[in-house]
């Protein structure tokens, strides 16, 4: 029987895996990293390290920035230098100790030590400005947007340096949602213009410094961006929704990138979930997308689920499909 890492590599290289990869089983996420990220708990409102107000209302499954006139950080992108200040990367003595201990406890022969990065470059533009203002600024103030994205890229590189120096991760899970369920937020040409080179720098730095696996989360439609993902150095697109034509993408790009997802979290991860419903979705996903260059998984951007038991129930059904199809 192959180890978890060996089985993943067989999937990614078109080899001979002996089972389906079960969601995030190949990554041991080190969540004790002193990232500086400030996030609200359910029912809370916080001001994060960039000055962005983030609110998690009761009855909602996640938090989101607040962008009314009283709370938005950046109203005019041409004034970004005045209002946008990157948080310090300085940490007190011993701040990395727990994360290093946690990483050292991982059996690296079996699993990748993973670091989590969020939000990404595109998300940061709308965290600071609001979605409508950010999207309009790509058209109306491209020079200022380029400057802002370069500034955010420099911060990401500083953070990447701290990660590789202290944690020495084997993999990263980087969040940046690039689309809705049915389309990308930017045209492919505009995405290339504003984000390709920045991500080549960021992911190139990780690869040059011992990070073997780049996993990028975007739970969205993004089929038109896959060539850029490959050029950036992404190894696994995590969060790929079934609104993308996954079998066609596997056929066209599978020898260059692996697709992880296919199980729509909105369908299985809700208060009234059932094992039967999850079983049907997992069966459809595994049968449609096959054994190679594909990892069946919910689209959610971390191991877990919004409602208790869903993630574990999904693993159970993936195991059943292994017995049926392998």
PDB file of C-alpha atoms in Angstrom:
ATOM      1  CA  UNK A   1       0.000   0.000   0.000  1.00  0.00           C
ATOM      2  CA  UNK A   2       1.334   3.401  -0.970  1.00  0.00           C
ATOM      3  CA  UNK A   3       1.884   6.103   1.626  1.00  0.00           C
ATOM      4  CA  UNK A   4      -0.357   9.164   1.476  1.00  0.00           C
ATOM      5  CA  UNK A   5       2.367  11.186  -0.259  1.00  0.00           C
ATOM      6  CA  UNK A   6       3.257   8.375  -2.655  1.00  0.00           C
ATOM      7  CA  UNK A   7      -0.375   7.929  -3.629  1.00  0.00           C
ATOM      8  CA  UNK A   8      -0.779  11.668  -4.246  1.00  0.00           C
ATOM      9  CA  UNK A   9       2.297  11.709  -6.470  1.00  0.00           C
ATOM     10  CA  UNK A  10       0.920   8.815  -8.515  1.00  0.00           C
ATOM     11  CA  UNK A  11      -2.313  10.750  -9.013  1.00  0.00           C
ATOM     12  CA  UNK A  12      -0.464  13.924 -10.006  1.00  0.00           C
ATOM     13  CA  UNK A  13       1.910  12.229 -12.427  1.00  0.00           C
ATOM     14  CA  UNK A  14      -0.567   9.952 -14.166  1.00  0.00           C
ATOM     15  CA  UNK A  15       0.887   6.878 -12.503  1.00  0.00           C
ATOM     16  CA  UNK A  16      -0.744   4.025 -10.653  1.00  0.00           C
ATOM     17  CA  UNK A  17      -2.437   5.229  -7.471  1.00  0.00           C
ATOM     18  CA  UNK A  18      -3.996   2.515  -5.354  1.00  0.00           C
ATOM     19  CA  UNK A  19      -6.862   4.652  -4.049  1.00  0.00           C
ATOM     20  CA  UNK A  20      -8.515   8.058  -4.271  1.00  0.00           C
ATOM     21  CA  UNK A  21      -6.831  10.850  -2.331  1.00  0.00           C
ATOM     22  CA  UNK A  22      -9.216  11.804   0.457  1.00  0.00           C
ATOM     23  CA  UNK A  23      -9.567  15.561   0.350  1.00  0.00           C
ATOM     24  CA  UNK A  24      -6.774  17.243   2.354  1.00  0.00           C
ATOM     25  CA  UNK A  25      -5.276  14.062   3.798  1.00  0.00           C
ATOM     26  CA  UNK A  26      -1.884  14.783   2.218  1.00  0.00           C
ATOM     27  CA  UNK A  27      -1.394  18.125   4.040  1.00  0.00           C
ATOM     28  CA  UNK A  28      -0.823  18.670   7.730  1.00  0.00           C
ATOM     29  CA  UNK A  29      -1.748  22.313   8.101  1.00  0.00           C
ATOM     30  CA  UNK A  30       0.282  24.213  10.706  1.00  0.00           C
ATOM     31  CA  UNK A  31      -2.251  26.717  11.977  1.00  0.00           C
ATOM     32  CA  UNK A  32      -0.095  27.948  14.893  1.00  0.00           C
ATOM     33  CA  UNK A  33       2.020  30.095  12.572  1.00  0.00           C
ATOM     34  CA  UNK A  34       2.187  33.676  13.967  1.00  0.00           C
ATOM     35  CA  UNK A  35       0.638  35.103  10.812  1.00  0.00           C
ATOM     36  CA  UNK A  36      -0.640  38.301  12.374  1.00  0.00           C
ATOM     37  CA  UNK A  37      -4.062  37.649  10.847  1.00  0.00           C
ATOM     38  CA  UNK A  38      -6.908  39.056  12.911  1.00  0.00           C
ATOM     39  CA  UNK A  39     -10.232  37.310  12.272  1.00  0.00           C
ATOM     40  CA  UNK A  40     -13.602  37.611  13.996  1.00  0.00           C
ATOM     41  CA  UNK A  41     -15.447  34.804  15.702  1.00  0.00           C
ATOM     42  CA  UNK A  42     -19.140  34.259  15.059  1.00  0.00           C
ATOM     43  CA  UNK A  43     -21.068  37.365  16.100  1.00  0.00           C
ATOM     44  CA  UNK A  44     -17.952  39.563  16.264  1.00  0.00           C
ATOM     45  CA  UNK A  45     -16.576  42.539  14.373  1.00  0.00           C
ATOM     46  CA  UNK A  46     -12.823  43.208  14.270  1.00  0.00           C
ATOM     47  CA  UNK A  47     -10.389  45.549  12.564  1.00  0.00           C
ATOM     48  CA  UNK A  48      -7.711  43.393  10.990  1.00  0.00           C
ATOM     49  CA  UNK A  49      -3.992  44.000  10.603  1.00  0.00           C
ATOM     50  CA  UNK A  50      -4.551  46.056   7.416  1.00  0.00           C
ATOM     51  CA  UNK A  51      -7.220  48.242   9.034  1.00  0.00           C
ATOM     52  CA  UNK A  52     -10.064  46.399   7.287  1.00  0.00           C
ATOM     53  CA  UNK A  53     -13.246  45.987   9.335  1.00  0.00           C
ATOM     54  CA  UNK A  54     -14.462  42.383   9.148  1.00  0.00           C
ATOM     55  CA  UNK A  55     -17.820  41.259  10.485  1.00  0.00           C
ATOM     56  CA  UNK A  56     -19.253  37.771  11.101  1.00  0.00           C
ATOM     57  CA  UNK A  57     -22.988  38.176  11.686  1.00  0.00           C
ATOM     58  CA  UNK A  58     -25.023  35.605  13.563  1.00  0.00           C
ATOM     59  CA  UNK A  59     -26.643  33.132  11.206  1.00  0.00           C
ATOM     60  CA  UNK A  60     -23.917  33.392   8.539  1.00  0.00           C
ATOM     61  CA  UNK A  61     -21.333  30.677   7.825  1.00  0.00           C
ATOM     62  CA  UNK A  62     -18.362  33.027   7.362  1.00  0.00           C
ATOM     63  CA  UNK A  63     -17.086  36.561   7.830  1.00  0.00           C
ATOM     64  CA  UNK A  64     -16.629  39.300   5.226  1.00  0.00           C
ATOM     65  CA  UNK A  65     -15.229  42.856   5.094  1.00  0.00           C
ATOM     66  CA  UNK A  66     -17.472  45.849   5.715  1.00  0.00           C
ATOM     67  CA  UNK A  67     -17.329  48.503   3.001  1.00  0.00           C
ATOM     68  CA  UNK A  68     -19.786  51.246   3.862  1.00  0.00           C
ATOM     69  CA  UNK A  69     -18.552  54.846   3.911  1.00  0.00           C
ATOM     70  CA  UNK A  70     -17.639  54.653   7.588  1.00  0.00           C
ATOM     71  CA  UNK A  71     -15.490  51.533   7.302  1.00  0.00           C
ATOM     72  CA  UNK A  72     -13.858  51.289   3.854  1.00  0.00           C
ATOM     73  CA  UNK A  73     -10.079  51.689   4.029  1.00  0.00           C
ATOM     74  CA  UNK A  74      -9.460  52.980   0.507  1.00  0.00           C
ATOM     75  CA  UNK A  75     -12.024  55.047  -1.383  1.00  0.00           C
ATOM     76  CA  UNK A  76      -9.717  56.194  -4.180  1.00  0.00           C
ATOM     77  CA  UNK A  77      -6.983  53.856  -5.399  1.00  0.00           C
ATOM     78  CA  UNK A  78      -4.870  56.788  -6.569  1.00  0.00           C
ATOM     79  CA  UNK A  79      -4.396  57.621  -2.874  1.00  0.00           C
ATOM     80  CA  UNK A  80      -3.362  54.113  -1.830  1.00  0.00           C
ATOM     81  CA  UNK A  81       0.028  55.243  -0.494  1.00  0.00           C
ATOM     82  CA  UNK A  82      -1.771  57.456   2.021  1.00  0.00           C
ATOM     83  CA  UNK A  83      -4.125  54.806   3.383  1.00  0.00           C
ATOM     84  CA  UNK A  84      -2.646  51.336   2.797  1.00  0.00           C
ATOM     85  CA  UNK A  85       0.040  50.314   5.285  1.00  0.00           C
ATOM     86  CA  UNK A  86       1.420  46.783   5.323  1.00  0.00           C
ATOM     87  CA  UNK A  87       1.557  45.169   8.762  1.00  0.00           C
ATOM     88  CA  UNK A  88       4.930  44.585  10.364  1.00  0.00           C
ATOM     89  CA  UNK A  89       6.590  41.206  10.007  1.00  0.00           C
ATOM     90  CA  UNK A  90       8.378  41.593  13.335  1.00  0.00           C
ATOM     91  CA  UNK A  91       7.440  38.954  15.906  1.00  0.00           C
ATOM     92  CA  UNK A  92       8.387  38.681  19.575  1.00  0.00           C
ATOM     93  CA  UNK A  93      10.984  36.151  20.662  1.00  0.00           C
ATOM     94  CA  UNK A  94       9.533  32.655  20.717  1.00  0.00           C
ATOM     95  CA  UNK A  95       6.553  33.530  18.507  1.00  0.00           C
ATOM     96  CA  UNK A  96       7.406  30.754  16.043  1.00  0.00           C
ATOM     97  CA  UNK A  97       8.191  28.112  18.657  1.00  0.00           C
ATOM     98  CA  UNK A  98       4.806  26.365  18.698  1.00  0.00           C
ATOM     99  CA  UNK A  99       4.535  26.267  14.908  1.00  0.00           C
ATOM    100  CA  UNK A 100       8.047  24.830  14.617  1.00  0.00           C
ATOM    101  CA  UNK A 101       7.238  22.198  17.246  1.00  0.00           C
ATOM    102  CA  UNK A 102       4.051  21.279  15.408  1.00  0.00           C
ATOM    103  CA  UNK A 103       5.887  21.016  12.086  1.00  0.00           C
ATOM    104  CA  UNK A 104       8.630  18.857  13.581  1.00  0.00           C
ATOM    105  CA  UNK A 105       5.993  16.430  14.855  1.00  0.00           C
ATOM    106  CA  UNK A 106       4.757  15.681  11.328  1.00  0.00           C
ATOM    107  CA  UNK A 107       5.897  12.520   9.563  1.00  0.00           C
ATOM    108  CA  UNK A 108       7.173  14.246   6.426  1.00  0.00           C
ATOM    109  CA  UNK A 109       7.623  10.914   4.665  1.00  0.00           C
ATOM    110  CA  UNK A 110       3.852  10.514   4.760  1.00  0.00           C
ATOM    111  CA  UNK A 111       2.450  14.054   4.698  1.00  0.00           C
ATOM    112  CA  UNK A 112       3.349  17.535   3.560  1.00  0.00           C
ATOM    113  CA  UNK A 113       3.840  20.208   6.200  1.00  0.00           C
ATOM    114  CA  UNK A 114       1.486  22.913   4.979  1.00  0.00           C
ATOM    115  CA  UNK A 115       1.313  26.648   5.585  1.00  0.00           C
ATOM    116  CA  UNK A 116      -1.858  28.668   5.054  1.00  0.00           C
ATOM    117  CA  UNK A 117      -1.868  32.073   3.309  1.00  0.00           C
ATOM    118  CA  UNK A 118      -4.958  34.275   2.993  1.00  0.00           C
ATOM    119  CA  UNK A 119      -6.271  36.538   1.648  1.00  0.00           C
ATOM    120  CA  UNK A 120      -4.496  36.636  -1.703  1.00  0.00           C
ATOM    121  CA  UNK A 121      -3.673  39.540  -3.997  1.00  0.00           C
ATOM    122  CA  UNK A 122      -7.037  39.927  -5.745  1.00  0.00           C
ATOM    123  CA  UNK A 123      -8.956  39.461  -2.515  1.00  0.00           C
ATOM    124  CA  UNK A 124      -6.828  42.128  -0.855  1.00  0.00           C
ATOM    125  CA  UNK A 125      -7.846  44.692  -3.461  1.00  0.00           C
ATOM    126  CA  UNK A 126     -11.518  44.244  -2.639  1.00  0.00           C
ATOM    127  CA  UNK A 127     -10.869  43.873   1.093  1.00  0.00           C
ATOM    128  CA  UNK A 128      -9.388  47.361   0.988  1.00  0.00           C
ATOM    129  CA  UNK A 129     -11.761  48.992  -1.499  1.00  0.00           C
ATOM    130  CA  UNK A 130     -14.959  46.974  -1.805  1.00  0.00           C
ATOM    131  CA  UNK A 131     -15.703  44.698  -4.736  1.00  0.00           C
ATOM    132  CA  UNK A 132     -17.356  47.229  -7.053  1.00  0.00           C
ATOM    133  CA  UNK A 133     -14.724  49.899  -6.484  1.00  0.00           C
ATOM    134  CA  UNK A 134     -11.891  47.424  -6.965  1.00  0.00           C
ATOM    135  CA  UNK A 135     -13.300  46.020 -10.205  1.00  0.00           C
ATOM    136  CA  UNK A 136     -13.924  49.492 -11.632  1.00  0.00           C
ATOM    137  CA  UNK A 137     -10.417  50.597 -10.689  1.00  0.00           C
ATOM    138  CA  UNK A 138      -8.858  47.937 -12.925  1.00  0.00           C
ATOM    139  CA  UNK A 139     -10.458  49.825 -15.831  1.00  0.00           C
ATOM    140  CA  UNK A 140     -10.322  53.410 -14.615  1.00  0.00           C
ATOM    141  CA  UNK A 141      -6.977  53.558 -12.760  1.00  0.00           C
ATOM    142  CA  UNK A 142      -4.794  50.732 -14.062  1.00  0.00           C
ATOM    143  CA  UNK A 143      -1.504  52.443 -13.160  1.00  0.00           C
ATOM    144  CA  UNK A 144      -2.503  52.902  -9.524  1.00  0.00           C
ATOM    145  CA  UNK A 145      -3.826  49.336  -9.356  1.00  0.00           C
ATOM    146  CA  UNK A 146      -0.517  48.025 -10.654  1.00  0.00           C
ATOM    147  CA  UNK A 147       1.284  50.007  -7.965  1.00  0.00           C
ATOM    148  CA  UNK A 148      -1.013  48.720  -5.224  1.00  0.00           C
ATOM    149  CA  UNK A 149      -0.674  45.109  -6.372  1.00  0.00           C
ATOM    150  CA  UNK A 150       3.125  45.467  -6.489  1.00  0.00           C
ATOM    151  CA  UNK A 151       3.018  46.726  -2.891  1.00  0.00           C
ATOM    152  CA  UNK A 152       0.851  43.778  -1.819  1.00  0.00           C
ATOM    153  CA  UNK A 153       3.199  41.422  -3.683  1.00  0.00           C
ATOM    154  CA  UNK A 154       6.202  42.772  -1.790  1.00  0.00           C
ATOM    155  CA  UNK A 155       4.393  42.096   1.484  1.00  0.00           C
ATOM    156  CA  UNK A 156       3.558  38.549   0.402  1.00  0.00           C
ATOM    157  CA  UNK A 157       7.219  37.963  -0.436  1.00  0.00           C
ATOM    158  CA  UNK A 158       8.275  39.254   2.982  1.00  0.00           C
ATOM    159  CA  UNK A 159       5.798  36.886   4.598  1.00  0.00           C
ATOM    160  CA  UNK A 160       7.020  34.034   2.399  1.00  0.00           C
ATOM    161  CA  UNK A 161      10.586  34.667   3.552  1.00  0.00           C
ATOM    162  CA  UNK A 162       9.508  34.427   7.182  1.00  0.00           C
ATOM    163  CA  UNK A 163       7.625  31.190   6.502  1.00  0.00           C
ATOM    164  CA  UNK A 164      10.465  29.410   4.763  1.00  0.00           C
ATOM    165  CA  UNK A 165      13.080  30.609   7.243  1.00  0.00           C
ATOM    166  CA  UNK A 166      11.153  29.532  10.307  1.00  0.00           C
ATOM    167  CA  UNK A 167       8.770  26.746   9.296  1.00  0.00           C
ATOM    168  CA  UNK A 168      10.391  25.188   6.204  1.00  0.00           C
ATOM    169  CA  UNK A 169       7.012  24.069   4.805  1.00  0.00           C
ATOM    170  CA  UNK A 170       6.780  21.394   2.116  1.00  0.00           C
ATOM    171  CA  UNK A 171       3.508  22.843   0.795  1.00  0.00           C
ATOM    172  CA  UNK A 172       1.444  25.989   0.924  1.00  0.00           C
ATOM    173  CA  UNK A 173      -2.308  26.453   0.674  1.00  0.00           C
ATOM    174  CA  UNK A 174      -2.851  29.913  -0.751  1.00  0.00           C
ATOM    175  CA  UNK A 175      -6.304  31.469  -0.950  1.00  0.00           C
ATOM    176  CA  UNK A 176      -7.383  33.900  -3.644  1.00  0.00           C
ATOM    177  CA  UNK A 177     -10.888  33.557  -5.067  1.00  0.00           C
ATOM    178  CA  UNK A 178     -10.803  34.559  -8.732  1.00  0.00           C
ATOM    179  CA  UNK A 179     -14.416  34.085  -9.753  1.00  0.00           C
ATOM    180  CA  UNK A 180     -18.037  33.428  -9.000  1.00  0.00           C
ATOM    181  CA  UNK A 181     -19.612  30.032  -9.565  1.00  0.00           C
ATOM    182  CA  UNK A 182     -20.165  30.791 -13.259  1.00  0.00           C
ATOM    183  CA  UNK A 183     -17.457  33.241 -14.362  1.00  0.00           C
ATOM    184  CA  UNK A 184     -14.152  34.856 -13.459  1.00  0.00           C
ATOM    185  CA  UNK A 185     -14.181  38.320 -11.886  1.00  0.00           C
ATOM    186  CA  UNK A 186     -11.675  39.574 -14.467  1.00  0.00           C
ATOM    187  CA  UNK A 187     -11.273  38.652 -18.112  1.00  0.00           C
ATOM    188  CA  UNK A 188      -8.338  36.326 -18.770  1.00  0.00           C
ATOM    189  CA  UNK A 189      -6.433  39.150 -20.497  1.00  0.00           C
ATOM    190  CA  UNK A 190      -6.931  41.499 -17.555  1.00  0.00           C
ATOM    191  CA  UNK A 191      -6.045  38.765 -15.076  1.00  0.00           C
ATOM    192  CA  UNK A 192      -2.819  38.157 -16.981  1.00  0.00           C
ATOM    193  CA  UNK A 193      -1.984  41.862 -17.037  1.00  0.00           C
ATOM    194  CA  UNK A 194      -2.476  42.465 -13.317  1.00  0.00           C
ATOM    195  CA  UNK A 195      -1.708  39.196 -11.522  1.00  0.00           C
ATOM    196  CA  UNK A 196       0.379  36.758 -13.550  1.00  0.00           C
ATOM    197  CA  UNK A 197       3.812  38.260 -12.927  1.00  0.00           C
ATOM    198  CA  UNK A 198       3.128  38.866  -9.236  1.00  0.00           C
ATOM    199  CA  UNK A 199       2.127  35.267  -8.659  1.00  0.00           C
ATOM    200  CA  UNK A 200       5.080  34.009 -10.681  1.00  0.00           C
ATOM    201  CA  UNK A 201       7.300  35.931  -8.251  1.00  0.00           C
ATOM    202  CA  UNK A 202       5.498  34.632  -5.148  1.00  0.00           C
ATOM    203  CA  UNK A 203       5.160  30.998  -6.175  1.00  0.00           C
ATOM    204  CA  UNK A 204       8.601  31.037  -7.775  1.00  0.00           C
ATOM    205  CA  UNK A 205      10.082  32.161  -4.460  1.00  0.00           C
ATOM    206  CA  UNK A 206       8.402  29.315  -2.603  1.00  0.00           C
ATOM    207  CA  UNK A 207       9.564  26.747  -5.154  1.00  0.00           C
ATOM    208  CA  UNK A 208      13.120  28.099  -5.046  1.00  0.00           C
ATOM    209  CA  UNK A 209      13.145  27.755  -1.273  1.00  0.00           C
ATOM    210  CA  UNK A 210      12.118  24.157  -0.737  1.00  0.00           C
ATOM    211  CA  UNK A 211       8.332  24.288  -1.053  1.00  0.00           C
ATOM    212  CA  UNK A 212       7.452  21.303  -3.206  1.00  0.00           C
ATOM    213  CA  UNK A 213       3.701  21.716  -3.546  1.00  0.00           C
ATOM    214  CA  UNK A 214       1.762  24.880  -4.408  1.00  0.00           C
ATOM    215  CA  UNK A 215      -1.948  24.405  -3.693  1.00  0.00           C
ATOM    216  CA  UNK A 216      -4.083  27.354  -4.732  1.00  0.00           C
ATOM    217  CA  UNK A 217      -7.647  27.714  -3.457  1.00  0.00           C
ATOM    218  CA  UNK A 218     -10.286  29.365  -5.604  1.00  0.00           C
ATOM    219  CA  UNK A 219     -13.745  27.846  -5.127  1.00  0.00           C
ATOM    220  CA  UNK A 220     -15.114  29.203  -8.343  1.00  0.00           C
ATOM    221  CA  UNK A 221     -15.309  28.944 -12.062  1.00  0.00           C
ATOM    222  CA  UNK A 222     -11.793  29.595 -13.352  1.00  0.00           C
ATOM    223  CA  UNK A 223     -11.329  27.216 -16.281  1.00  0.00           C
ATOM    224  CA  UNK A 224     -10.210  30.095 -18.509  1.00  0.00           C
ATOM    225  CA  UNK A 225      -7.372  30.884 -16.083  1.00  0.00           C
ATOM    226  CA  UNK A 226      -5.850  27.405 -15.948  1.00  0.00           C
ATOM    227  CA  UNK A 227      -3.041  28.207 -18.425  1.00  0.00           C
ATOM    228  CA  UNK A 228      -1.992  31.069 -16.136  1.00  0.00           C
ATOM    229  CA  UNK A 229      -2.198  28.807 -13.085  1.00  0.00           C
ATOM    230  CA  UNK A 230       0.227  26.447 -14.776  1.00  0.00           C
ATOM    231  CA  UNK A 231       2.570  29.291 -15.727  1.00  0.00           C
ATOM    232  CA  UNK A 232       2.490  30.577 -12.130  1.00  0.00           C
ATOM    233  CA  UNK A 233       3.631  27.222 -10.837  1.00  0.00           C
ATOM    234  CA  UNK A 234       0.422  25.998  -9.212  1.00  0.00           C
ATOM    235  CA  UNK A 235       0.493  22.223  -8.712  1.00  0.00           C
ATOM    236  CA  UNK A 236      -3.058  21.730  -7.424  1.00  0.00           C
ATOM    237  CA  UNK A 237      -6.068  23.943  -8.048  1.00  0.00           C
ATOM    238  CA  UNK A 238      -8.145  23.343  -4.921  1.00  0.00           C
ATOM    239  CA  UNK A 239     -11.800  24.340  -4.840  1.00  0.00           C
ATOM    240  CA  UNK A 240     -12.565  23.613  -8.484  1.00  0.00           C
ATOM    241  CA  UNK A 241     -16.350  23.647  -8.701  1.00  0.00           C
ATOM    242  CA  UNK A 242     -18.407  21.361 -10.880  1.00  0.00           C
ATOM    243  CA  UNK A 243     -19.552  24.476 -12.773  1.00  0.00           C
ATOM    244  CA  UNK A 244     -16.211  24.014 -14.551  1.00  0.00           C
ATOM    245  CA  UNK A 245     -15.960  21.196 -17.094  1.00  0.00           C
ATOM    246  CA  UNK A 246     -13.566  19.185 -14.951  1.00  0.00           C
ATOM    247  CA  UNK A 247     -13.235  16.123 -17.230  1.00  0.00           C
ATOM    248  CA  UNK A 248     -12.355  18.374 -20.159  1.00  0.00           C
ATOM    249  CA  UNK A 249      -9.778  20.277 -18.082  1.00  0.00           C
ATOM    250  CA  UNK A 250      -8.220  17.008 -16.932  1.00  0.00           C
ATOM    251  CA  UNK A 251      -7.981  15.865 -20.553  1.00  0.00           C
ATOM    252  CA  UNK A 252      -6.411  19.136 -21.679  1.00  0.00           C
ATOM    253  CA  UNK A 253      -4.182  20.060 -18.731  1.00  0.00           C
ATOM    254  CA  UNK A 254      -3.911  17.025 -16.455  1.00  0.00           C
ATOM    255  CA  UNK A 255      -0.261  16.357 -17.130  1.00  0.00           C
ATOM    256  CA  UNK A 256       0.556  19.882 -15.899  1.00  0.00           C
ATOM    257  CA  UNK A 257      -1.842  20.539 -12.993  1.00  0.00           C
ATOM    258  CA  UNK A 258      -4.092  18.512 -10.673  1.00  0.00           C
ATOM    259  CA  UNK A 259      -7.673  19.482  -9.899  1.00  0.00           C
ATOM    260  CA  UNK A 260      -9.042  19.149  -6.360  1.00  0.00           C
ATOM    261  CA  UNK A 261     -12.733  19.556  -5.652  1.00  0.00           C
ATOM    262  CA  UNK A 262     -15.729  18.628  -7.758  1.00  0.00           C
ATOM    263  CA  UNK A 263     -17.985  18.223  -4.716  1.00  0.00           C
ATOM    264  CA  UNK A 264     -20.005  21.424  -4.376  1.00  0.00           C
ATOM    265  CA  UNK A 265     -19.970  22.457  -0.719  1.00  0.00           C
ATOM    266  CA  UNK A 266     -23.263  24.265  -1.197  1.00  0.00           C
ATOM    267  CA  UNK A 267     -24.936  20.978  -2.079  1.00  0.00           C
ATOM    268  CA  UNK A 268     -23.577  18.817   0.753  1.00  0.00           C
ATOM    269  CA  UNK A 269     -22.601  21.251   3.530  1.00  0.00           C
ATOM    270  CA  UNK A 270     -25.808  22.614   5.046  1.00  0.00           C
ATOM    271  CA  UNK A 271     -27.803  22.137   8.257  1.00  0.00           C
ATOM    272  CA  UNK A 272     -29.951  19.301   6.885  1.00  0.00           C
ATOM    273  CA  UNK A 273     -27.141  17.292   5.269  1.00  0.00           C
ATOM    274  CA  UNK A 274     -27.471  13.542   4.963  1.00  0.00           C
ATOM    275  CA  UNK A 275     -25.081  10.673   4.312  1.00  0.00           C
ATOM    276  CA  UNK A 276     -27.167   9.646   1.316  1.00  0.00           C
ATOM    277  CA  UNK A 277     -26.884  13.082  -0.273  1.00  0.00           C
ATOM    278  CA  UNK A 278     -23.117  13.153   0.250  1.00  0.00           C
ATOM    279  CA  UNK A 279     -22.811   9.608  -1.125  1.00  0.00           C
ATOM    280  CA  UNK A 280     -24.579  10.617  -4.330  1.00  0.00           C
ATOM    281  CA  UNK A 281     -22.356  13.660  -4.849  1.00  0.00           C
ATOM    282  CA  UNK A 282     -19.142  11.768  -4.143  1.00  0.00           C
ATOM    283  CA  UNK A 283     -20.158   8.922  -6.466  1.00  0.00           C
ATOM    284  CA  UNK A 284     -20.972  11.330  -9.286  1.00  0.00           C
ATOM    285  CA  UNK A 285     -17.717  13.219  -8.778  1.00  0.00           C
ATOM    286  CA  UNK A 286     -15.467  10.162  -8.707  1.00  0.00           C
ATOM    287  CA  UNK A 287     -17.135   8.497 -11.680  1.00  0.00           C
ATOM    288  CA  UNK A 288     -17.091  11.655 -13.807  1.00  0.00           C
ATOM    289  CA  UNK A 289     -13.510  12.711 -13.145  1.00  0.00           C
ATOM    290  CA  UNK A 290     -11.554   9.506 -12.774  1.00  0.00           C
ATOM    291  CA  UNK A 291      -8.468   8.402 -10.895  1.00  0.00           C
ATOM    292  CA  UNK A 292      -5.706  10.595 -12.333  1.00  0.00           C
ATOM    293  CA  UNK A 293      -4.958  14.315 -11.997  1.00  0.00           C
ATOM    294  CA  UNK A 294      -8.014  14.655  -9.751  1.00  0.00           C
ATOM    295  CA  UNK A 295      -8.631  14.709  -5.989  1.00  0.00           C
ATOM    296  CA  UNK A 296     -12.261  14.359  -4.879  1.00  0.00           C
ATOM    297  CA  UNK A 297     -12.961  16.989  -2.245  1.00  0.00           C
ATOM    298  CA  UNK A 298     -15.466  19.500  -1.056  1.00  0.00           C
ATOM    299  CA  UNK A 299     -14.651  22.950  -2.408  1.00  0.00           C
ATOM    300  CA  UNK A 300     -14.103  24.504   1.014  1.00  0.00           C
ATOM    301  CA  UNK A 301     -10.693  26.076   1.480  1.00  0.00           C
ATOM    302  CA  UNK A 302      -9.491  24.166   4.544  1.00  0.00           C
ATOM    303  CA  UNK A 303      -9.999  20.644   5.881  1.00  0.00           C
ATOM    304  CA  UNK A 304     -13.333  20.835   7.638  1.00  0.00           C
ATOM    305  CA  UNK A 305     -16.894  21.887   6.973  1.00  0.00           C
ATOM    306  CA  UNK A 306     -19.325  24.606   7.919  1.00  0.00           C
ATOM    307  CA  UNK A 307     -21.638  22.077   9.589  1.00  0.00           C
ATOM    308  CA  UNK A 308     -20.345  19.336  11.908  1.00  0.00           C
ATOM    309  CA  UNK A 309     -19.770  15.908  10.431  1.00  0.00           C
ATOM    310  CA  UNK A 310     -19.890  16.786   6.731  1.00  0.00           C
ATOM    311  CA  UNK A 311     -16.142  16.621   6.093  1.00  0.00           C
ATOM    312  CA  UNK A 312     -15.787  13.262   7.833  1.00  0.00           C
ATOM    313  CA  UNK A 313     -18.848  11.859   6.067  1.00  0.00           C
ATOM    314  CA  UNK A 314     -17.337  12.888   2.735  1.00  0.00           C
ATOM    315  CA  UNK A 315     -14.136  10.974   3.556  1.00  0.00           C
ATOM    316  CA  UNK A 316     -16.229   7.882   4.295  1.00  0.00           C
ATOM    317  CA  UNK A 317     -17.874   8.047   0.878  1.00  0.00           C
ATOM    318  CA  UNK A 318     -14.559   8.584  -0.911  1.00  0.00           C
ATOM    319  CA  UNK A 319     -13.278   5.404   0.767  1.00  0.00           C
ATOM    320  CA  UNK A 320     -16.354   3.568  -0.534  1.00  0.00           C
ATOM    321  CA  UNK A 321     -15.631   4.768  -4.060  1.00  0.00           C
ATOM    322  CA  UNK A 322     -12.053   3.552  -3.745  1.00  0.00           C
ATOM    323  CA  UNK A 323     -13.395   0.049  -3.001  1.00  0.00           C
ATOM    324  CA  UNK A 324     -15.765   0.300  -5.952  1.00  0.00           C
ATOM    325  CA  UNK A 325     -13.432   1.748  -8.612  1.00  0.00           C
ATOM    326  CA  UNK A 326      -9.927   0.568  -7.694  1.00  0.00           C
TER     327      UNK A 326
END
